[in-house]
N, C-alpha and C. Protein backbone atom coordinates (compact mmCIF):
# COMPACT_ATOMS: atom_id res chain seq x y z
N SER A 1 0.84 -1.19 0.00
CA SER A 1 0.00 0.00 0.00
C SER A 1 0.88 1.24 0.00
N LEU A 2 0.59 2.15 -0.92
CA LEU A 2 1.34 3.40 -0.99
C LEU A 2 0.68 4.46 -0.12
N ILE A 3 -0.53 4.80 -0.43
CA ILE A 3 -1.29 5.79 0.34
C ILE A 3 -2.77 5.55 0.11
N ARG A 4 -3.54 5.49 1.20
CA ARG A 4 -4.97 5.28 1.13
C ARG A 4 -5.30 4.04 0.28
N ASP A 5 -6.01 4.22 -0.83
CA ASP A 5 -6.41 3.07 -1.65
C ASP A 5 -5.45 2.78 -2.79
N ASP A 6 -4.35 3.52 -2.86
CA ASP A 6 -3.37 3.30 -3.92
C ASP A 6 -2.36 2.24 -3.47
N ALA A 7 -2.30 1.15 -4.20
CA ALA A 7 -1.41 0.05 -3.84
C ALA A 7 -0.45 -0.24 -4.98
N LEU A 8 0.75 -0.66 -4.63
CA LEU A 8 1.76 -1.03 -5.61
C LEU A 8 1.74 -2.54 -5.78
N GLN A 9 1.51 -3.00 -7.00
CA GLN A 9 1.53 -4.43 -7.30
C GLN A 9 2.99 -4.88 -7.39
N ILE A 10 3.54 -5.18 -6.23
CA ILE A 10 4.99 -5.38 -6.12
C ILE A 10 5.47 -6.56 -6.96
N HIS A 11 4.69 -7.63 -7.01
CA HIS A 11 5.13 -8.80 -7.79
C HIS A 11 5.13 -8.49 -9.29
N LYS A 12 4.09 -7.82 -9.75
CA LYS A 12 4.01 -7.48 -11.17
C LYS A 12 5.13 -6.53 -11.57
N VAL A 13 5.37 -5.52 -10.75
CA VAL A 13 6.44 -4.55 -11.04
C VAL A 13 7.80 -5.23 -11.05
N THR A 14 8.01 -6.14 -10.09
CA THR A 14 9.30 -6.84 -10.01
C THR A 14 9.49 -7.76 -11.21
N GLU A 15 8.42 -8.45 -11.61
CA GLU A 15 8.51 -9.32 -12.79
C GLU A 15 8.87 -8.51 -14.03
N GLU A 16 8.23 -7.38 -14.22
CA GLU A 16 8.51 -6.55 -15.39
C GLU A 16 9.93 -6.00 -15.35
N PHE A 17 10.41 -5.69 -14.15
CA PHE A 17 11.77 -5.16 -14.03
C PHE A 17 12.80 -6.21 -14.40
N PHE A 18 12.68 -7.41 -13.81
CA PHE A 18 13.64 -8.47 -14.12
C PHE A 18 13.48 -8.95 -15.55
N GLY A 19 12.25 -8.91 -16.08
CA GLY A 19 12.03 -9.33 -17.46
C GLY A 19 12.72 -8.43 -18.47
N SER A 20 12.96 -7.18 -18.09
CA SER A 20 13.62 -6.24 -19.00
C SER A 20 15.14 -6.37 -18.96
N LEU A 21 15.67 -7.21 -18.05
CA LEU A 21 17.12 -7.39 -17.92
C LEU A 21 17.52 -8.75 -18.50
N LYS A 22 18.61 -8.77 -19.19
CA LYS A 22 19.12 -10.02 -19.76
C LYS A 22 19.74 -10.89 -18.66
N GLY A 23 19.47 -12.19 -18.76
CA GLY A 23 20.06 -13.13 -17.82
C GLY A 23 19.33 -13.23 -16.49
N TYR A 24 18.15 -12.62 -16.37
CA TYR A 24 17.42 -12.65 -15.11
C TYR A 24 16.11 -13.44 -15.23
N GLY A 25 16.06 -14.36 -16.19
CA GLY A 25 14.86 -15.18 -16.36
C GLY A 25 14.54 -16.01 -15.14
N LYS A 26 15.58 -16.52 -14.46
CA LYS A 26 15.36 -17.32 -13.26
C LYS A 26 14.74 -16.48 -12.15
N ARG A 27 15.15 -15.22 -12.07
CA ARG A 27 14.60 -14.33 -11.05
C ARG A 27 13.11 -14.09 -11.28
N VAL A 28 12.73 -14.01 -12.55
CA VAL A 28 11.31 -13.83 -12.87
C VAL A 28 10.51 -15.04 -12.38
N ALA A 29 11.06 -16.23 -12.58
CA ALA A 29 10.39 -17.45 -12.11
C ALA A 29 10.29 -17.46 -10.59
N ASP A 30 11.34 -16.99 -9.91
CA ASP A 30 11.32 -16.93 -8.44
C ASP A 30 10.23 -15.97 -7.95
N VAL A 31 10.11 -14.84 -8.63
CA VAL A 31 9.09 -13.86 -8.23
C VAL A 31 7.69 -14.43 -8.43
N LYS A 32 7.47 -15.14 -9.54
CA LYS A 32 6.17 -15.76 -9.78
C LYS A 32 5.84 -16.79 -8.71
N GLU A 33 6.86 -17.54 -8.29
CA GLU A 33 6.65 -18.53 -7.23
C GLU A 33 6.29 -17.84 -5.91
N CYS A 34 6.96 -16.74 -5.62
CA CYS A 34 6.64 -15.97 -4.41
C CYS A 34 5.22 -15.42 -4.47
N LYS A 35 4.81 -15.00 -5.66
CA LYS A 35 3.45 -14.47 -5.83
C LYS A 35 2.42 -15.55 -5.54
N GLU A 36 2.63 -16.76 -6.09
CA GLU A 36 1.69 -17.85 -5.85
C GLU A 36 1.63 -18.21 -4.37
N HIS A 37 2.78 -18.20 -3.72
CA HIS A 37 2.83 -18.50 -2.28
C HIS A 37 2.06 -17.44 -1.49
N ALA A 38 2.23 -16.18 -1.87
CA ALA A 38 1.54 -15.09 -1.17
C ALA A 38 0.03 -15.19 -1.34
N VAL A 39 -0.41 -15.54 -2.55
CA VAL A 39 -1.85 -15.65 -2.82
C VAL A 39 -2.47 -16.78 -2.01
N VAL A 40 -1.77 -17.91 -1.93
CA VAL A 40 -2.31 -19.08 -1.24
C VAL A 40 -2.34 -18.87 0.28
N HIS A 41 -1.31 -18.23 0.83
CA HIS A 41 -1.17 -18.13 2.29
C HIS A 41 -1.57 -16.77 2.85
N SER A 42 -2.04 -15.86 2.02
CA SER A 42 -2.37 -14.52 2.52
C SER A 42 -3.54 -14.55 3.50
N GLY A 43 -4.51 -15.44 3.27
CA GLY A 43 -5.65 -15.52 4.17
C GLY A 43 -5.25 -15.88 5.59
N GLN A 44 -4.40 -16.89 5.72
CA GLN A 44 -3.93 -17.30 7.04
C GLN A 44 -3.10 -16.20 7.70
N LEU A 45 -2.26 -15.54 6.90
CA LEU A 45 -1.43 -14.46 7.42
C LEU A 45 -2.29 -13.35 8.01
N HIS A 46 -3.30 -12.92 7.28
CA HIS A 46 -4.14 -11.83 7.75
C HIS A 46 -5.05 -12.27 8.90
N ARG A 47 -5.44 -13.53 8.92
CA ARG A 47 -6.23 -14.03 10.05
C ARG A 47 -5.42 -13.96 11.34
N ASN A 48 -4.16 -14.40 11.28
CA ASN A 48 -3.29 -14.33 12.45
C ASN A 48 -3.00 -12.88 12.84
N ARG A 49 -2.90 -12.02 11.85
CA ARG A 49 -2.64 -10.61 12.14
C ARG A 49 -3.84 -9.98 12.85
N ARG A 50 -5.04 -10.32 12.41
CA ARG A 50 -6.24 -9.79 13.08
C ARG A 50 -6.33 -10.30 14.51
N ALA A 51 -5.97 -11.56 14.73
CA ALA A 51 -6.00 -12.10 16.09
C ALA A 51 -5.00 -11.38 16.98
N PHE A 52 -3.82 -11.11 16.45
CA PHE A 52 -2.81 -10.37 17.23
C PHE A 52 -3.28 -8.96 17.54
N LEU A 53 -3.83 -8.28 16.52
CA LEU A 53 -4.29 -6.91 16.72
C LEU A 53 -5.44 -6.86 17.73
N ARG A 54 -6.30 -7.85 17.70
CA ARG A 54 -7.43 -7.86 18.62
C ARG A 54 -6.94 -7.89 20.07
N ASN A 55 -5.97 -8.73 20.36
CA ASN A 55 -5.42 -8.81 21.72
C ASN A 55 -4.62 -7.56 22.07
N ALA A 56 -3.82 -7.07 21.12
CA ALA A 56 -2.99 -5.90 21.39
C ALA A 56 -3.84 -4.66 21.62
N VAL A 57 -4.87 -4.48 20.80
CA VAL A 57 -5.73 -3.29 20.94
C VAL A 57 -6.55 -3.38 22.22
N ARG A 58 -6.96 -4.59 22.61
CA ARG A 58 -7.69 -4.75 23.87
C ARG A 58 -6.84 -4.30 25.05
N GLU A 59 -5.58 -4.73 25.08
CA GLU A 59 -4.68 -4.34 26.16
C GLU A 59 -4.37 -2.84 26.13
N LEU A 60 -4.18 -2.31 24.92
CA LEU A 60 -3.89 -0.88 24.79
C LEU A 60 -5.07 -0.04 25.26
N GLU A 61 -6.28 -0.44 24.91
CA GLU A 61 -7.47 0.30 25.32
C GLU A 61 -7.64 0.24 26.83
N ALA A 62 -7.38 -0.91 27.45
CA ALA A 62 -7.51 -1.04 28.90
C ALA A 62 -6.49 -0.16 29.61
N LEU A 63 -5.26 -0.13 29.10
CA LEU A 63 -4.20 0.69 29.71
C LEU A 63 -4.53 2.18 29.61
N LEU A 64 -4.94 2.63 28.43
CA LEU A 64 -5.20 4.05 28.23
C LEU A 64 -6.48 4.50 28.92
N SER A 65 -7.44 3.61 29.09
CA SER A 65 -8.64 3.96 29.84
C SER A 65 -8.31 4.19 31.30
N ASP A 66 -7.36 3.41 31.83
CA ASP A 66 -6.96 3.55 33.22
C ASP A 66 -5.98 4.70 33.42
N GLN A 67 -5.11 4.94 32.43
CA GLN A 67 -4.10 5.99 32.52
C GLN A 67 -4.15 6.86 31.26
N PRO A 68 -5.15 7.73 31.13
CA PRO A 68 -5.27 8.54 29.91
C PRO A 68 -4.11 9.50 29.69
N GLY A 69 -3.34 9.79 30.75
CA GLY A 69 -2.17 10.66 30.58
C GLY A 69 -1.13 10.07 29.65
N LEU A 70 -1.15 8.75 29.46
CA LEU A 70 -0.20 8.11 28.55
C LEU A 70 -0.51 8.39 27.09
N LEU A 71 -1.69 8.95 26.82
CA LEU A 71 -2.03 9.26 25.43
C LEU A 71 -1.08 10.29 24.84
N GLY A 72 -0.49 11.13 25.69
CA GLY A 72 0.47 12.11 25.18
C GLY A 72 1.68 11.46 24.55
N PRO A 73 2.51 10.75 25.35
CA PRO A 73 3.71 10.14 24.78
C PRO A 73 3.44 8.93 23.90
N LYS A 74 2.29 8.29 24.04
CA LYS A 74 1.99 7.07 23.28
C LYS A 74 0.99 7.30 22.15
N ALA A 75 0.78 8.54 21.77
CA ALA A 75 -0.21 8.83 20.73
C ALA A 75 0.15 8.16 19.41
N LEU A 76 1.43 8.12 19.09
CA LEU A 76 1.85 7.50 17.83
C LEU A 76 1.46 6.03 17.78
N TYR A 77 1.61 5.32 18.90
CA TYR A 77 1.25 3.91 18.94
C TYR A 77 -0.25 3.72 18.76
N VAL A 78 -1.03 4.65 19.30
CA VAL A 78 -2.48 4.58 19.13
C VAL A 78 -2.85 4.75 17.66
N PHE A 79 -2.25 5.75 17.01
CA PHE A 79 -2.54 5.98 15.60
C PHE A 79 -2.08 4.80 14.74
N MET A 80 -0.95 4.20 15.11
CA MET A 80 -0.48 3.01 14.39
C MET A 80 -1.47 1.86 14.54
N ALA A 81 -1.98 1.67 15.76
CA ALA A 81 -2.95 0.60 16.00
C ALA A 81 -4.22 0.83 15.20
N LEU A 82 -4.70 2.08 15.20
CA LEU A 82 -5.90 2.41 14.43
C LEU A 82 -5.69 2.16 12.94
N SER A 83 -4.53 2.54 12.45
CA SER A 83 -4.22 2.37 11.03
C SER A 83 -4.13 0.89 10.65
N LEU A 84 -3.45 0.10 11.48
CA LEU A 84 -3.30 -1.32 11.18
C LEU A 84 -4.65 -2.04 11.23
N CYS A 85 -5.47 -1.69 12.22
CA CYS A 85 -6.81 -2.30 12.30
C CYS A 85 -7.65 -1.94 11.09
N ARG A 86 -7.59 -0.69 10.69
CA ARG A 86 -8.35 -0.26 9.50
C ARG A 86 -7.90 -1.03 8.26
N ASP A 87 -6.59 -1.19 8.10
CA ASP A 87 -6.08 -1.90 6.93
C ASP A 87 -6.54 -3.35 6.91
N GLU A 88 -6.52 -4.00 8.08
CA GLU A 88 -6.94 -5.40 8.13
C GLU A 88 -8.44 -5.55 7.88
N LEU A 89 -9.22 -4.61 8.39
CA LEU A 89 -10.67 -4.66 8.15
C LEU A 89 -10.97 -4.45 6.67
N ASN A 90 -10.28 -3.48 6.07
CA ASN A 90 -10.48 -3.24 4.63
C ASN A 90 -10.07 -4.46 3.81
N TRP A 91 -8.97 -5.10 4.20
CA TRP A 91 -8.50 -6.28 3.46
C TRP A 91 -9.55 -7.39 3.52
N LEU A 92 -10.10 -7.62 4.70
CA LEU A 92 -11.08 -8.69 4.86
C LEU A 92 -12.34 -8.41 4.05
N VAL A 93 -12.80 -7.16 4.07
CA VAL A 93 -14.01 -6.80 3.33
C VAL A 93 -13.79 -6.99 1.82
N ARG A 94 -12.62 -6.65 1.34
CA ARG A 94 -12.35 -6.71 -0.09
C ARG A 94 -12.10 -8.12 -0.60
N HIS A 95 -11.68 -9.02 0.28
CA HIS A 95 -11.31 -10.37 -0.16
C HIS A 95 -12.30 -11.45 0.27
N ALA A 96 -13.21 -11.13 1.18
CA ALA A 96 -14.10 -12.17 1.71
C ALA A 96 -15.01 -12.77 0.65
N GLU A 97 -15.34 -12.01 -0.39
CA GLU A 97 -16.23 -12.50 -1.44
C GLU A 97 -15.48 -13.08 -2.63
N HIS A 98 -14.18 -13.22 -2.51
CA HIS A 98 -13.38 -13.71 -3.65
C HIS A 98 -12.52 -14.90 -3.21
N VAL A 99 -13.14 -15.84 -2.53
CA VAL A 99 -12.44 -17.02 -2.05
C VAL A 99 -12.46 -18.09 -3.13
N THR A 100 -11.30 -18.50 -3.60
CA THR A 100 -11.20 -19.53 -4.64
C THR A 100 -11.05 -20.91 -4.01
N LYS A 101 -11.06 -21.93 -4.84
CA LYS A 101 -10.95 -23.30 -4.34
C LYS A 101 -9.59 -23.57 -3.71
N THR A 102 -8.58 -22.81 -4.12
CA THR A 102 -7.23 -23.03 -3.58
C THR A 102 -7.04 -22.38 -2.22
N LYS A 103 -8.04 -21.61 -1.77
CA LYS A 103 -7.93 -20.91 -0.49
C LYS A 103 -8.78 -21.61 0.57
N THR A 104 -8.46 -21.33 1.83
CA THR A 104 -9.20 -21.89 2.95
C THR A 104 -10.31 -20.93 3.35
N PRO A 105 -11.58 -21.31 3.20
CA PRO A 105 -12.69 -20.39 3.51
C PRO A 105 -12.68 -19.88 4.94
N GLU A 106 -12.18 -20.71 5.89
CA GLU A 106 -12.17 -20.31 7.29
C GLU A 106 -11.32 -19.07 7.54
N ASP A 107 -10.34 -18.83 6.67
CA ASP A 107 -9.47 -17.67 6.85
C ASP A 107 -10.18 -16.37 6.48
N TYR A 108 -11.32 -16.47 5.83
CA TYR A 108 -12.02 -15.27 5.35
C TYR A 108 -13.37 -15.08 6.06
N ALA A 109 -13.64 -15.90 7.07
CA ALA A 109 -14.86 -15.76 7.87
C ALA A 109 -14.44 -15.56 9.32
N ASP A 110 -14.41 -14.31 9.76
CA ASP A 110 -13.92 -13.97 11.10
C ASP A 110 -15.10 -13.71 12.02
N SER A 111 -15.32 -14.61 12.97
CA SER A 111 -16.43 -14.45 13.92
C SER A 111 -16.12 -13.45 15.03
N HIS A 112 -14.85 -13.00 15.10
CA HIS A 112 -14.45 -12.05 16.15
C HIS A 112 -14.26 -10.64 15.61
N ILE A 113 -14.75 -10.39 14.40
CA ILE A 113 -14.51 -9.09 13.79
C ILE A 113 -15.23 -7.98 14.56
N ALA A 114 -16.37 -8.30 15.19
CA ALA A 114 -17.10 -7.29 15.95
C ALA A 114 -16.29 -6.80 17.14
N GLU A 115 -15.53 -7.71 17.75
CA GLU A 115 -14.69 -7.32 18.89
C GLU A 115 -13.60 -6.35 18.46
N LEU A 116 -13.00 -6.61 17.31
CA LEU A 116 -11.97 -5.71 16.80
C LEU A 116 -12.57 -4.34 16.48
N LEU A 117 -13.76 -4.33 15.89
CA LEU A 117 -14.44 -3.07 15.60
C LEU A 117 -14.77 -2.31 16.88
N PHE A 118 -15.16 -3.04 17.91
CA PHE A 118 -15.51 -2.40 19.19
C PHE A 118 -14.30 -1.69 19.79
N PHE A 119 -13.17 -2.39 19.89
CA PHE A 119 -11.99 -1.77 20.48
C PHE A 119 -11.42 -0.67 19.59
N LEU A 120 -11.60 -0.81 18.30
CA LEU A 120 -11.20 0.26 17.38
C LEU A 120 -11.97 1.54 17.68
N GLU A 121 -13.27 1.40 17.89
CA GLU A 121 -14.11 2.57 18.21
C GLU A 121 -13.81 3.09 19.61
N GLN A 122 -13.48 2.20 20.55
CA GLN A 122 -13.12 2.64 21.90
C GLN A 122 -11.85 3.48 21.88
N LEU A 123 -10.86 3.06 21.12
CA LEU A 123 -9.62 3.84 21.01
C LEU A 123 -9.90 5.19 20.37
N ARG A 124 -10.70 5.19 19.34
CA ARG A 124 -11.04 6.44 18.65
C ARG A 124 -11.73 7.41 19.62
N THR A 125 -12.63 6.89 20.43
CA THR A 125 -13.34 7.72 21.40
C THR A 125 -12.39 8.26 22.46
N LEU A 126 -11.45 7.42 22.92
CA LEU A 126 -10.47 7.87 23.91
C LEU A 126 -9.62 9.01 23.38
N VAL A 127 -9.18 8.89 22.13
CA VAL A 127 -8.35 9.94 21.53
C VAL A 127 -9.12 11.25 21.46
N HIS A 128 -10.38 11.17 21.08
CA HIS A 128 -11.19 12.39 20.98
C HIS A 128 -11.47 12.98 22.36
N ARG A 129 -11.79 12.13 23.31
CA ARG A 129 -12.15 12.61 24.65
C ARG A 129 -10.97 13.27 25.35
N HIS A 130 -9.77 12.72 25.15
CA HIS A 130 -8.59 13.25 25.83
C HIS A 130 -7.64 13.93 24.84
N SER A 131 -8.19 14.51 23.81
CA SER A 131 -7.34 15.17 22.80
C SER A 131 -6.53 16.32 23.39
N ALA A 132 -7.06 16.97 24.44
CA ALA A 132 -6.33 18.07 25.07
C ALA A 132 -5.03 17.57 25.69
N VAL A 133 -5.03 16.34 26.21
CA VAL A 133 -3.81 15.76 26.79
C VAL A 133 -2.75 15.61 25.71
N ILE A 134 -3.15 15.10 24.55
CA ILE A 134 -2.22 14.93 23.44
C ILE A 134 -1.70 16.27 22.96
N GLN A 135 -2.58 17.24 22.84
CA GLN A 135 -2.19 18.57 22.36
C GLN A 135 -1.20 19.23 23.30
N ARG A 136 -1.49 19.21 24.61
CA ARG A 136 -0.60 19.86 25.58
C ARG A 136 0.78 19.22 25.58
N TYR A 137 0.80 17.89 25.53
CA TYR A 137 2.08 17.18 25.56
C TYR A 137 2.95 17.58 24.37
N HIS A 138 2.38 17.58 23.19
CA HIS A 138 3.18 17.83 21.99
C HIS A 138 3.50 19.31 21.82
N VAL A 139 2.64 20.20 22.31
CA VAL A 139 2.98 21.62 22.28
C VAL A 139 4.21 21.89 23.15
N GLN A 140 4.23 21.31 24.34
CA GLN A 140 5.39 21.48 25.21
C GLN A 140 6.63 20.81 24.61
N TYR A 141 6.44 19.69 23.98
CA TYR A 141 7.58 18.99 23.37
C TYR A 141 8.18 19.82 22.24
N LEU A 142 7.32 20.43 21.43
CA LEU A 142 7.80 21.28 20.34
C LEU A 142 8.56 22.49 20.87
N ALA A 143 8.00 23.12 21.91
CA ALA A 143 8.59 24.37 22.41
C ALA A 143 9.86 24.13 23.21
N ARG A 144 9.94 23.02 23.94
CA ARG A 144 11.06 22.82 24.87
C ARG A 144 12.14 21.88 24.35
N PHE A 145 11.83 21.08 23.36
CA PHE A 145 12.84 20.14 22.85
C PHE A 145 13.15 20.39 21.39
N ASP A 146 12.13 20.33 20.55
CA ASP A 146 12.36 20.47 19.11
C ASP A 146 12.94 21.83 18.75
N ALA A 147 12.46 22.88 19.42
CA ALA A 147 12.98 24.22 19.12
C ALA A 147 14.46 24.33 19.48
N LEU A 148 14.84 23.79 20.63
CA LEU A 148 16.25 23.83 21.05
C LEU A 148 17.12 22.99 20.13
N LEU A 149 16.62 21.82 19.75
CA LEU A 149 17.39 20.95 18.86
C LEU A 149 17.58 21.59 17.50
N LEU A 150 16.52 22.17 16.96
CA LEU A 150 16.62 22.84 15.66
C LEU A 150 17.57 24.03 15.73
N SER A 151 17.55 24.75 16.83
CA SER A 151 18.46 25.89 17.00
C SER A 151 19.92 25.43 17.00
N ASP A 152 20.21 24.31 17.68
CA ASP A 152 21.58 23.78 17.70
C ASP A 152 22.01 23.34 16.30
N ILE A 153 21.09 22.72 15.56
CA ILE A 153 21.42 22.27 14.20
C ILE A 153 21.76 23.46 13.31
N ILE A 154 20.98 24.53 13.43
CA ILE A 154 21.22 25.73 12.61
C ILE A 154 22.57 26.34 12.94
N GLN A 155 22.89 26.40 14.22
CA GLN A 155 24.16 27.01 14.64
C GLN A 155 25.36 26.19 14.18
N ASN A 156 25.18 24.89 14.02
CA ASN A 156 26.30 24.03 13.63
C ASN A 156 26.44 23.88 12.12
N LEU A 157 25.56 24.51 11.35
CA LEU A 157 25.67 24.46 9.90
C LEU A 157 26.88 25.26 9.44
N THR A 158 27.71 24.64 8.63
CA THR A 158 28.91 25.35 8.14
C THR A 158 28.57 26.28 6.99
N VAL A 159 27.67 25.85 6.13
CA VAL A 159 27.26 26.67 4.99
C VAL A 159 25.73 26.74 4.98
N CYS A 160 25.21 27.97 5.03
CA CYS A 160 23.77 28.16 5.02
C CYS A 160 23.45 29.50 4.38
N PRO A 161 22.77 29.52 3.23
CA PRO A 161 22.40 30.78 2.59
C PRO A 161 21.56 31.64 3.53
N GLU A 162 21.63 32.93 3.31
CA GLU A 162 20.94 33.87 4.20
C GLU A 162 19.43 33.64 4.22
N GLU A 163 18.84 33.40 3.04
CA GLU A 163 17.39 33.21 2.97
C GLU A 163 16.96 31.98 3.77
N GLU A 164 17.71 30.88 3.62
CA GLU A 164 17.38 29.67 4.35
C GLU A 164 17.59 29.86 5.85
N SER A 165 18.62 30.61 6.21
CA SER A 165 18.88 30.88 7.62
C SER A 165 17.72 31.66 8.25
N ILE A 166 17.18 32.62 7.50
CA ILE A 166 16.05 33.41 8.00
C ILE A 166 14.82 32.53 8.20
N ILE A 167 14.58 31.64 7.23
CA ILE A 167 13.42 30.75 7.31
C ILE A 167 13.53 29.81 8.52
N MET A 168 14.69 29.20 8.69
CA MET A 168 14.87 28.26 9.80
C MET A 168 14.84 28.97 11.15
N SER A 169 15.38 30.18 11.19
CA SER A 169 15.31 30.96 12.43
C SER A 169 13.86 31.30 12.77
N SER A 170 13.07 31.52 11.73
CA SER A 170 11.65 31.78 11.94
C SER A 170 10.95 30.55 12.50
N PHE A 171 11.37 29.35 12.03
CA PHE A 171 10.82 28.12 12.58
C PHE A 171 11.10 28.04 14.08
N VAL A 172 12.35 28.31 14.46
CA VAL A 172 12.74 28.24 15.87
C VAL A 172 11.93 29.23 16.70
N SER A 173 11.78 30.43 16.18
CA SER A 173 11.03 31.46 16.90
C SER A 173 9.57 31.06 17.09
N THR A 174 8.98 30.50 16.03
CA THR A 174 7.58 30.09 16.11
C THR A 174 7.39 28.95 17.10
N LEU A 175 8.28 27.96 17.05
CA LEU A 175 8.18 26.83 17.97
C LEU A 175 8.38 27.28 19.41
N SER A 176 9.34 28.16 19.64
CA SER A 176 9.64 28.62 21.00
C SER A 176 8.50 29.43 21.60
N SER A 177 7.69 30.05 20.75
CA SER A 177 6.61 30.91 21.24
C SER A 177 5.31 30.15 21.50
N LEU A 178 5.31 28.84 21.24
CA LEU A 178 4.10 28.06 21.50
C LEU A 178 3.77 28.05 22.98
N THR A 179 2.51 28.16 23.32
CA THR A 179 2.06 28.18 24.71
C THR A 179 1.04 27.08 24.94
N LEU A 180 0.78 26.81 26.23
CA LEU A 180 -0.18 25.77 26.56
C LEU A 180 -1.60 26.13 26.13
N LYS A 181 -1.88 27.42 26.00
CA LYS A 181 -3.22 27.82 25.55
C LYS A 181 -3.50 27.29 24.15
N GLN A 182 -2.43 27.17 23.35
CA GLN A 182 -2.60 26.64 22.01
C GLN A 182 -2.78 25.13 22.01
N GLY A 183 -2.54 24.52 23.16
CA GLY A 183 -2.70 23.07 23.27
C GLY A 183 -3.95 22.65 24.00
N THR A 184 -4.84 23.61 24.26
CA THR A 184 -6.08 23.30 24.97
C THR A 184 -7.30 23.67 24.15
N GLN A 185 -7.15 23.70 22.83
CA GLN A 185 -8.29 24.00 21.98
C GLN A 185 -9.26 22.83 21.98
N VAL A 186 -10.54 23.13 22.06
CA VAL A 186 -11.56 22.09 22.09
C VAL A 186 -11.79 21.56 20.69
N PRO A 187 -11.61 20.25 20.46
CA PRO A 187 -11.80 19.69 19.12
C PRO A 187 -13.27 19.59 18.77
N PRO A 188 -13.61 19.46 17.50
CA PRO A 188 -15.01 19.29 17.10
C PRO A 188 -15.56 17.96 17.56
N ARG A 189 -16.86 17.88 17.67
CA ARG A 189 -17.51 16.64 18.07
C ARG A 189 -17.33 15.58 16.99
N LEU A 190 -17.34 14.32 17.42
CA LEU A 190 -17.24 13.23 16.46
C LEU A 190 -18.47 13.23 15.57
N PRO A 191 -18.30 12.98 14.28
CA PRO A 191 -19.46 12.96 13.39
C PRO A 191 -20.34 11.76 13.65
N ALA A 192 -21.61 11.93 13.44
CA ALA A 192 -22.54 10.83 13.63
C ALA A 192 -22.42 9.85 12.47
N VAL A 193 -22.70 8.60 12.75
CA VAL A 193 -22.69 7.58 11.70
C VAL A 193 -23.88 7.81 10.79
N PRO A 194 -23.68 7.91 9.46
CA PRO A 194 -24.80 8.16 8.54
C PRO A 194 -25.90 7.13 8.70
N GLY A 195 -27.12 7.61 8.84
CA GLY A 195 -28.27 6.71 8.94
C GLY A 195 -28.53 6.18 10.32
N ALA A 196 -27.65 6.52 11.28
CA ALA A 196 -27.84 6.02 12.63
C ALA A 196 -28.57 7.05 13.48
N ALA A 197 -29.43 6.58 14.36
CA ALA A 197 -30.16 7.49 15.23
C ALA A 197 -29.37 7.73 16.49
N GLY A 198 -29.66 8.85 17.16
CA GLY A 198 -29.01 9.14 18.41
C GLY A 198 -27.79 10.01 18.23
N PRO A 199 -27.08 10.31 19.34
CA PRO A 199 -25.92 11.20 19.30
C PRO A 199 -24.74 10.52 18.67
N PRO A 200 -23.69 11.28 18.26
CA PRO A 200 -22.49 10.69 17.70
C PRO A 200 -21.81 9.76 18.69
N VAL A 201 -21.03 8.83 18.17
CA VAL A 201 -20.30 7.89 19.02
C VAL A 201 -19.34 8.66 19.90
N GLY A 202 -19.30 8.31 21.19
CA GLY A 202 -18.39 8.97 22.11
C GLY A 202 -19.02 10.15 22.81
N CYS A 203 -20.27 10.52 22.47
CA CYS A 203 -20.96 11.64 23.09
C CYS A 203 -22.05 11.09 24.00
N ALA A 204 -22.37 11.89 25.02
CA ALA A 204 -23.37 11.46 25.97
C ALA A 204 -24.74 11.43 25.31
N GLY A 205 -25.56 10.54 25.72
CA GLY A 205 -26.90 10.46 25.16
C GLY A 205 -27.70 9.39 25.87
N PRO A 206 -29.00 9.39 25.72
CA PRO A 206 -29.83 8.39 26.40
C PRO A 206 -29.57 7.01 25.85
N ARG A 207 -29.57 6.04 26.75
CA ARG A 207 -29.38 4.65 26.34
C ARG A 207 -30.71 4.07 25.88
N PRO A 208 -30.71 3.27 24.82
CA PRO A 208 -31.96 2.66 24.37
C PRO A 208 -32.47 1.63 25.37
N GLN A 209 -33.76 1.55 25.53
CA GLN A 209 -34.37 0.59 26.43
C GLN A 209 -34.55 -0.74 25.72
N LEU A 210 -34.03 -1.80 26.34
CA LEU A 210 -34.13 -3.13 25.75
C LEU A 210 -35.49 -3.73 26.09
N GLN A 211 -36.16 -4.25 25.10
CA GLN A 211 -37.46 -4.88 25.30
C GLN A 211 -37.28 -6.37 25.56
N PRO A 212 -37.96 -6.92 26.54
CA PRO A 212 -37.83 -8.36 26.81
C PRO A 212 -38.38 -9.19 25.66
N ARG A 213 -37.75 -10.34 25.46
CA ARG A 213 -38.22 -11.24 24.41
C ARG A 213 -39.50 -11.93 24.83
N THR A 214 -40.35 -12.14 23.86
CA THR A 214 -41.61 -12.82 24.15
C THR A 214 -41.57 -14.24 23.63
């Protein structure tokens, strides 16, 4: 995957590259063999990856719910977890209806997918609810560490044109002037799910009354 929905067909590109070189016919055959192996075993690989992510995200959500202050220094890990979960969910949705006879159907039918979706939404809600913690942490980090480090780098440059020096000095000045007030801005509310009734996810609202079965 390059970015969003743009993916690089690595096997096809590699085959074409080696095919354009003399004496690399064996390498083309090796790449084709790797491609067949990836196609056959990709279902099992992604099934195991979803199982790992489900346990990892469950533990991460429990830790951050108990200690939300860790969202500041660990924000990158949260975003990585959200990104990996999204990629695995997208992969399953796109491949679940294209199971061939050479593949194992069990690898494309995940009965625990709802649990992964639940913890994914819990993490998303935690990030939104405690976004001020993340903002304050990184504002202070920019002003007290990154600004000083960038200033040292500029001073140690042996050759630096005047225009570039002015621009980088402006960066240092801007970073150094950051204040905590800029890290306490209230973020917008989470958008509501299209077609769903009630308040957006993560916002307070009345709980639906469950009707007893007859």
